[in-house]
Short mmCIF file of C-alpha atoms in Angstrom, two decimals:
data_model
loop_
_atom_site.label_atom_id
_atom_site.label_comp_id
_atom_site.label_asym_id
_atom_site.label_seq_id
_atom_site.Cartn_x
_atom_site.Cartn_y
_atom_site.Cartn_z
CA MET A 1 102.27 -56.37 41.31
CA SER A 2 100.49 -52.98 39.84
CA PRO A 3 99.66 -51.85 36.23
CA HIS A 4 100.92 -49.35 36.56
CA SER A 5 104.96 -51.05 37.93
CA CYS A 6 104.35 -53.20 35.33
CA SER A 7 104.49 -50.17 33.23
CA THR A 8 107.54 -49.23 34.47
CA SER A 9 109.22 -52.26 33.63
CA GLY A 10 108.01 -52.07 30.23
CA CYS A 11 110.22 -48.91 29.47
CA THR A 12 113.62 -50.46 30.79
CA LEU A 13 112.44 -53.22 28.45
CA ASP A 14 111.80 -49.99 25.22
CA HIS A 15 114.56 -48.79 26.10
CA HIS A 16 117.13 -51.86 25.25
CA HIS A 17 114.64 -52.48 21.87
CA ASN A 18 115.60 -48.45 21.13
CA HIS A 19 118.71 -50.35 20.99
CA ASP A 20 118.01 -54.04 19.50
CA SER A 21 116.67 -52.29 16.66
CA GLN A 22 119.35 -50.15 15.99
CA ASN A 23 121.70 -52.56 15.75
CA ASP A 24 119.08 -54.79 13.74
CA SER A 25 118.59 -51.71 11.35
CA LEU A 26 123.19 -50.65 10.55
CA ASN A 27 123.04 -54.69 10.11
CA THR A 28 120.44 -54.06 7.57
CA LEU A 29 122.64 -51.45 6.22
CA LYS A 30 125.39 -52.66 5.68
CA ARG A 31 123.87 -55.57 3.60
CA PHE A 32 122.90 -52.80 1.99
CA LEU A 33 125.62 -50.81 1.13
CA ASP A 34 127.53 -54.32 0.31
CA ASN A 35 125.34 -55.95 -2.08
CA LEU A 36 125.07 -51.80 -3.40
CA PHE A 37 128.68 -52.04 -3.81
CA LEU A 38 128.73 -55.66 -5.59
CA SER A 39 126.31 -54.67 -8.11
CA HIS A 40 128.49 -51.53 -9.18
CA GLN A 41 131.26 -53.03 -9.16
CA LYS A 42 129.36 -55.64 -11.90
CA SER A 43 127.99 -53.24 -14.27
CA THR A 44 131.24 -51.29 -14.33
CA HIS A 45 133.46 -54.15 -14.43
CA GLY A 46 135.55 -54.17 -11.01
CA SER A 47 136.62 -50.16 -11.99
CA SER A 48 133.37 -49.15 -9.05
CA SER A 49 134.55 -44.87 -8.29
CA PHE A 50 133.19 -45.84 -4.28
CA SER A 51 136.18 -46.44 -2.79
CA PRO A 52 136.33 -48.22 0.25
CA SER A 53 136.68 -44.82 3.00
CA GLN A 54 133.92 -43.82 1.12
CA LYS A 55 131.40 -46.01 2.18
CA ALA A 56 133.09 -46.19 5.65
CA ASP A 57 131.85 -42.73 5.40
CA LEU A 58 128.78 -43.62 4.70
CA MET A 59 128.43 -45.80 6.97
CA HIS A 60 129.46 -43.30 9.55
CA TYR A 61 126.79 -40.81 8.59
CA PHE A 62 123.60 -43.55 8.85
CA GLN A 63 125.20 -44.35 12.14
CA ASP A 64 125.07 -40.48 13.15
CA LEU A 65 121.79 -40.14 11.89
CA LEU A 66 120.36 -43.72 13.84
CA ASP A 67 122.17 -42.41 16.87
CA ASN A 68 119.95 -39.29 16.52
CA LYS A 69 117.24 -41.18 16.26
CA THR A 70 117.57 -42.84 19.04
CA GLU A 71 118.22 -40.59 21.36
CA LYS A 72 114.88 -38.33 20.46
CA ASN A 73 113.60 -41.67 21.21
CA GLU A 74 114.71 -41.71 24.08
CA SER A 75 113.34 -38.60 25.28
CA ASP A 76 109.63 -39.39 23.81
CA ASP A 77 107.96 -39.69 27.48
CA ASP A 78 109.17 -36.36 28.47
CA GLU A 79 109.13 -34.18 25.03
CA HIS A 80 105.49 -35.43 24.09
CA GLU A 81 104.54 -35.11 26.98
CA VAL A 82 105.54 -30.80 26.79
CA LEU A 83 104.64 -30.68 23.50
CA SER A 84 101.07 -32.01 24.53
CA HIS A 85 100.34 -28.92 26.41
CA LYS A 86 100.65 -27.05 23.67
CA ASN A 87 97.22 -28.75 23.00
CA CYS A 88 96.36 -28.36 26.75
CA LEU A 89 94.45 -24.37 26.21
CA VAL A 90 92.46 -26.09 23.74
CA GLY A 91 92.10 -29.27 25.31
CA HIS A 92 89.84 -27.34 28.07
CA THR A 93 88.10 -24.40 26.46
CA GLN A 94 86.15 -28.26 25.14
CA ILE A 95 86.11 -29.34 28.30
CA ILE A 96 84.75 -26.00 29.97
CA GLU A 97 82.65 -25.53 27.36
CA TYR A 98 80.77 -29.02 27.42
CA LEU A 99 80.47 -28.50 31.67
CA LYS A 100 78.96 -24.99 31.56
CA SER A 101 75.77 -26.85 29.34
CA GLN A 102 75.49 -29.48 32.11
CA VAL A 103 75.94 -27.08 35.61
CA PRO A 104 73.79 -24.69 35.96
CA PRO A 105 75.03 -21.14 35.53
CA PRO A 106 77.06 -18.94 38.68
CA TYR A 107 73.57 -16.16 38.70
CA ASP A 108 71.27 -19.94 39.29
CA PRO A 109 69.02 -19.64 42.49
CA SER A 110 69.77 -23.74 42.45
CA GLN A 111 73.62 -22.80 42.51
CA GLN A 112 73.20 -20.96 45.89
CA THR A 113 71.82 -23.70 48.02
CA GLN A 114 73.30 -26.30 47.10
CA HIS A 115 76.77 -25.95 49.56
CA ARG A 116 77.79 -26.40 52.99
CA PHE A 117 79.29 -23.07 55.13
CA PRO A 118 82.11 -23.85 57.27
CA SER A 119 80.09 -24.32 61.21
CA SER A 120 83.37 -22.59 62.86
CA SER A 121 85.98 -21.54 60.92
CA LEU A 122 88.99 -19.34 61.30
CA SER A 123 89.57 -18.16 57.74
CA PHE A 124 85.23 -18.40 57.09
CA ASP A 125 83.92 -17.66 59.57
CA SER A 126 82.02 -14.41 58.40
CA TYR A 127 80.50 -16.38 55.49
CA THR A 128 77.19 -16.55 55.40
CA PRO A 129 74.65 -17.97 52.25
CA THR A 130 73.91 -13.56 52.40
CA ASN A 131 77.11 -12.60 51.85
CA THR A 132 78.38 -14.85 49.31
CA VAL A 133 78.23 -16.91 46.04
CA GLU A 134 79.63 -19.49 44.67
CA VAL A 135 81.08 -18.93 40.87
CA ASP A 136 83.36 -21.74 39.64
CA ALA A 137 86.58 -20.49 38.42
CA TYR A 138 87.38 -23.55 36.71
CA LEU A 139 84.21 -22.54 34.29
CA TYR A 140 84.64 -18.88 34.51
CA SER A 141 87.24 -16.31 34.65
CA ASP A 142 87.38 -12.76 35.76
CA ASP A 143 86.61 -11.42 32.67
CA GLN A 144 82.97 -13.45 32.52
CA ILE A 145 82.36 -13.08 35.34
CA ASP A 146 82.59 -8.96 35.13
CA GLN A 147 80.73 -9.84 32.17
CA PHE A 148 77.69 -11.57 34.26
CA VAL A 149 77.59 -8.18 36.22
CA ASP A 150 77.75 -6.10 33.50
CA ASP A 151 73.93 -7.98 31.52
CA GLY A 152 72.84 -7.85 35.56
CA LEU A 153 73.00 -11.83 35.64
CA LEU A 154 74.25 -11.20 38.59
CA SER A 155 75.68 -8.85 41.57
CA ARG A 156 78.85 -8.42 42.83
CA TRP A 157 76.88 -6.15 45.76
CA TYR A 158 74.63 -7.07 48.96
CA CYS A 159 72.79 -4.47 50.86
CA LEU A 160 73.91 -4.06 54.80
CA ASP A 161 70.17 -2.88 55.59
CA CYS A 162 67.81 -2.49 52.40
CA LYS A 163 69.24 0.94 52.51
CA SER A 164 70.82 1.81 48.23
CA ARG A 165 74.10 3.48 49.36
CA ASN A 166 75.13 1.06 53.19
CA VAL A 167 76.35 -1.73 50.18
CA LYS A 168 79.01 -4.14 50.60
CA TYR A 169 81.02 -6.79 48.44
CA LEU A 170 79.88 -9.78 48.52
CA ASN A 171 82.02 -13.14 49.65
CA MET A 172 83.11 -14.89 46.15
CA ILE A 173 84.02 -18.85 46.61
CA SER A 174 85.17 -20.94 44.14
CA HIS A 175 85.68 -24.57 45.04
CA SER A 176 87.20 -25.64 42.01
CA MET A 177 91.03 -23.90 40.45
CA GLY A 178 91.27 -21.68 37.96
CA SER A 179 92.82 -23.35 34.57
CA GLU A 180 95.71 -21.37 34.79
CA ASP A 181 95.90 -21.80 38.17
CA LEU A 182 95.97 -25.52 37.38
CA HIS A 183 98.61 -24.90 35.11
CA ALA A 184 101.01 -23.25 37.43
CA LEU A 185 100.03 -25.75 40.11
CA ILE A 186 100.96 -28.77 37.65
CA GLN A 187 103.91 -26.95 36.55
CA THR A 188 104.79 -26.86 39.89
CA ILE A 189 104.62 -29.90 40.40
CA ASN A 190 106.96 -30.82 37.80
CA GLN A 191 109.76 -28.20 39.02
CA TYR A 192 109.19 -29.43 42.83
CA LEU A 193 109.95 -33.70 40.88
CA GLY A 194 112.53 -31.80 38.82
CA CYS A 195 114.23 -34.65 36.29
CA GLU A 196 114.24 -37.73 38.30
CA LYS A 197 112.24 -40.31 36.30
CA LYS A 198 110.78 -41.84 39.20
CA LYS A 199 106.46 -42.92 38.43
CA SER A 200 104.40 -41.60 41.00
CA VAL A 201 100.25 -42.02 40.98
CA LEU A 202 98.51 -38.37 41.83
CA ILE A 203 95.22 -38.13 43.59
CA ASP A 204 92.86 -36.12 43.27
CA VAL A 205 90.38 -35.64 47.21
CA GLY A 206 87.75 -34.05 45.71
CA SER A 207 87.89 -34.39 42.27
CA ARG A 208 84.40 -31.63 41.56
CA LEU A 209 84.71 -30.68 37.93
CA GLY A 210 87.61 -33.05 37.18
CA GLY A 211 90.42 -29.97 36.04
CA VAL A 212 93.26 -31.17 38.58
CA MET A 213 93.06 -34.35 36.28
CA TRP A 214 92.24 -33.12 32.88
CA GLU A 215 95.43 -30.48 32.93
CA ALA A 216 97.82 -33.75 35.07
CA PHE A 217 96.94 -35.56 31.95
CA PHE A 218 97.81 -33.03 29.44
CA SER A 219 101.03 -31.94 31.47
CA LEU A 220 102.35 -33.96 34.66
CA LYS A 221 105.15 -35.56 33.64
CA HIS A 222 106.12 -39.13 35.08
CA VAL A 223 102.32 -39.67 36.50
CA ASP A 224 100.81 -42.57 34.28
CA THR A 225 98.33 -43.44 37.19
CA ILE A 226 95.50 -40.72 37.50
CA ILE A 227 92.86 -40.63 40.29
CA GLY A 228 89.72 -38.63 41.61
CA ILE A 229 87.68 -39.23 44.72
CA GLU A 230 84.48 -37.59 44.88
CA ILE A 231 82.00 -38.16 46.93
CA GLU A 232 78.65 -36.84 45.30
CA ASP A 233 76.72 -38.29 42.52
CA LYS A 234 76.13 -35.50 39.89
CA TYR A 235 80.08 -34.60 39.85
CA VAL A 236 81.22 -38.42 39.35
CA LYS A 237 78.49 -38.74 36.20
CA LEU A 238 80.56 -35.32 35.07
CA GLN A 239 83.47 -36.42 34.88
CA ARG A 240 82.80 -40.01 33.45
CA ASP A 241 81.16 -38.01 30.95
CA VAL A 242 83.97 -36.37 30.49
CA ILE A 243 86.80 -39.47 30.27
CA ASN A 244 84.19 -40.86 27.74
CA LYS A 245 83.42 -37.84 25.83
CA PHE A 246 86.95 -36.28 25.32
CA GLY A 247 88.75 -39.67 24.62
CA PHE A 248 90.80 -39.96 27.69
CA ASN A 249 90.92 -43.65 28.45
CA LYS A 250 91.16 -44.96 25.09
CA LYS A 251 93.09 -48.48 24.95
CA GLY A 252 96.91 -47.70 23.98
CA GLN A 253 97.25 -44.18 26.09
CA LYS A 254 99.79 -44.30 28.21
CA LYS A 255 98.43 -42.36 31.12
CA HIS A 256 94.74 -43.42 32.26
CA ILE A 257 92.23 -41.46 34.84
CA ASP A 258 90.00 -43.63 37.76
CA ILE A 259 87.06 -41.91 39.35
CA VAL A 260 86.09 -43.78 42.55
CA HIS A 261 83.25 -42.67 44.04
CA ASP A 262 82.81 -42.39 47.74
CA ASP A 263 84.22 -40.90 50.35
CA VAL A 264 87.70 -40.75 51.25
CA LEU A 265 87.84 -41.44 54.79
CA ASN A 266 87.19 -45.15 53.36
CA GLN A 267 89.75 -45.62 51.22
CA LYS A 268 92.46 -47.17 53.09
CA ASP A 269 92.88 -49.02 51.02
CA LEU A 270 93.43 -47.55 47.95
CA PHE A 271 96.77 -45.86 49.70
CA GLU A 272 98.29 -48.80 49.23
CA ARG A 273 97.40 -50.60 46.19
CA PHE A 274 100.05 -49.43 44.14
CA LYS A 275 103.83 -49.75 45.42
CA GLU A 276 104.40 -45.91 43.04
CA ARG A 277 104.77 -42.77 44.86
CA TYR A 278 101.64 -41.03 45.86
CA ILE A 279 101.08 -37.26 44.84
CA VAL A 280 98.11 -36.43 47.11
CA LEU A 281 96.22 -33.43 46.53
CA PHE A 282 93.28 -31.37 49.05
CA HIS A 283 91.90 -27.75 47.61
CA ASN A 284 89.86 -27.02 50.83
CA VAL A 285 88.14 -30.21 50.89
CA PHE A 286 87.33 -30.76 55.04
CA GLU A 287 86.82 -26.93 55.04
CA TRP A 288 83.48 -26.81 53.39
CA PHE A 289 82.66 -30.37 52.87
CA VAL A 290 83.20 -32.10 57.41
CA ASN A 291 79.91 -31.34 59.72
CA ASP A 292 81.81 -29.80 62.36
CA ASP A 293 85.25 -28.97 63.95
CA GLU A 294 85.31 -32.54 65.42
CA ALA A 295 84.96 -34.49 61.87
CA HIS A 296 87.18 -31.84 60.36
CA GLN A 297 90.23 -32.98 62.84
CA SER A 298 88.69 -36.66 62.76
CA ALA A 299 89.54 -35.98 59.12
CA TRP A 300 92.76 -35.36 59.38
CA ARG A 301 94.00 -38.26 61.36
CA LYS A 302 92.28 -40.58 59.69
CA MET A 303 94.48 -39.08 56.66
CA ARG A 304 97.18 -39.47 58.80
CA GLN A 305 97.07 -43.04 59.46
CA PHE A 306 95.90 -43.40 55.81
CA LEU A 307 99.10 -41.18 54.14
CA SER A 308 101.70 -42.36 56.11
CA ARG A 309 104.25 -44.39 53.74
CA LYS A 310 107.65 -42.21 53.70
CA GLY A 311 108.15 -40.01 50.80
CA THR A 312 104.51 -39.34 49.45
CA ILE A 313 104.29 -36.32 48.67
CA ILE A 314 101.12 -33.74 50.10
CA VAL A 315 99.43 -30.85 48.09
CA SER A 316 97.62 -28.72 49.99
CA CYS A 317 95.10 -25.95 50.19
CA PRO A 318 94.92 -24.41 52.70
CA PRO A 319 97.90 -25.16 53.92
CA LEU A 320 97.93 -28.07 56.90
CA LYS A 321 98.92 -25.64 59.88
CA GLN A 322 96.12 -23.35 58.28
CA SER A 323 93.14 -26.08 57.84
CA LEU A 324 94.03 -27.48 61.44
CA LYS A 325 94.19 -24.26 63.69
CA ASP A 326 90.73 -23.27 61.35
CA ALA A 327 89.30 -26.56 63.04
CA HIS A 328 90.94 -25.36 66.20
CA MET A 329 92.72 -28.61 66.67
CA LYS A 330 94.97 -28.22 70.22
CA ASN A 331 98.84 -28.26 69.73
CA SER A 332 98.01 -28.37 65.54
CA ASP A 333 101.52 -27.65 64.40
CA ALA A 334 102.85 -30.33 67.11
CA PHE A 335 100.67 -32.81 65.17
CA VAL A 336 101.55 -31.49 61.46
CA ASP A 337 105.48 -31.36 62.05
CA SER A 338 104.87 -34.93 63.58
CA TRP A 339 103.48 -35.83 60.84
CA VAL A 340 105.27 -34.86 57.72
CA LYS A 341 108.17 -31.97 56.59
CA GLU A 342 107.07 -28.92 54.39
CA THR A 343 109.02 -28.22 51.90
CA PHE A 344 107.40 -25.60 49.58
CA VAL A 345 105.69 -23.16 49.08
CA MET A 346 103.35 -20.75 46.01
CA GLN A 347 100.81 -18.78 46.17
CA LEU A 348 98.06 -19.19 43.20
CA ASP A 349 96.17 -16.45 42.22
CA GLU A 350 93.24 -17.37 42.99
CA GLY A 351 91.58 -14.03 43.66
CA ASP A 352 91.09 -10.79 41.31
CA GLY A 353 92.09 -8.26 44.10
CA GLU A 354 88.41 -7.41 45.48
CA ASN A 355 85.55 -9.94 46.89
CA MET A 356 86.67 -13.10 44.85
CA ASP A 357 88.53 -15.64 48.00
CA ASP A 358 91.89 -15.25 47.99
CA SER A 359 93.07 -17.92 50.37
CA GLY A 360 95.38 -19.23 47.56
CA ALA A 361 98.44 -20.57 49.25
CA VAL A 362 99.86 -24.20 48.33
CA ALA A 363 102.32 -26.26 50.31
CA PHE A 364 104.33 -28.96 48.94
CA TYR A 365 105.25 -31.59 51.87
CA GLU A 366 106.67 -34.91 51.92
CA VAL A 367 105.45 -37.42 55.32
CA LYS A 368 108.21 -38.96 56.59
#
């Protein structure tokens, strides 16, 4: 049994413990009141001003107080998760400022030579190093990008033929979601799961700067285990630095974050380790980070083998059918339909309406 399973059992034990504690409190209160009334009768030579009905009323009053406290305790987990989001923005701001101090800004030339481009993709076939700039949406808002442009540090345009007036918008891409989109996504998952108390494990494939994990830690309900899978050394180090610096895995905390430093295609055992339901997120994982169409198709075939447990929730941006069409897979729709059922599609506002990549459709699926 996984540690996560033990946690679920522990919730049941805590529930019974609440009622036992309530009974103990009532018994203690009853003994206290009996002694109080007896002492009062002795001091007044038997002429107590407290009647039996008043004593009963007082007991009922404290009974109501304890009932209310018990009801509050039973909802503590959910209330804590909701209330903790009041600190979510502050938490993200602190993490973002720290990460900015560790990662070169988007106008640094080194940042624009470290990513590969899809070799063939219907969605990104026109994207090249010449006409594309990467700006991490988790770290930088549209307003901050505008400030970079105003300061002359970053351009939104490139010249088509080196003449000043024949220019075109640069494509701006991000391999991370912005904090507002992350919040919208996690709240949508909360709504999708509804009021059920079933525990789940969240896995973010290609966790990069960890934005999904931090947001899930702050505000995702019914998930205690959060796992990021990241292949690049520098991002793994940054994630672990954030976990240590901001105390995400302090002893005694209910939620915890694990980092798996590996290619997801090597991690079949991870998707069999937990008995809880899996929620697995993919955000442009294979679109930009595999070598060619054959590798792209092969990656999804392998993920289908890994994610075969009925009821597993897959959250993908772009939607699976779009991703596989981009990889020119034959019979891609049949491949997806025989594996999962699409249950919901949300639209994230990932673009600024001008030149920011606007492929913000996020699809929810359940494995059949």
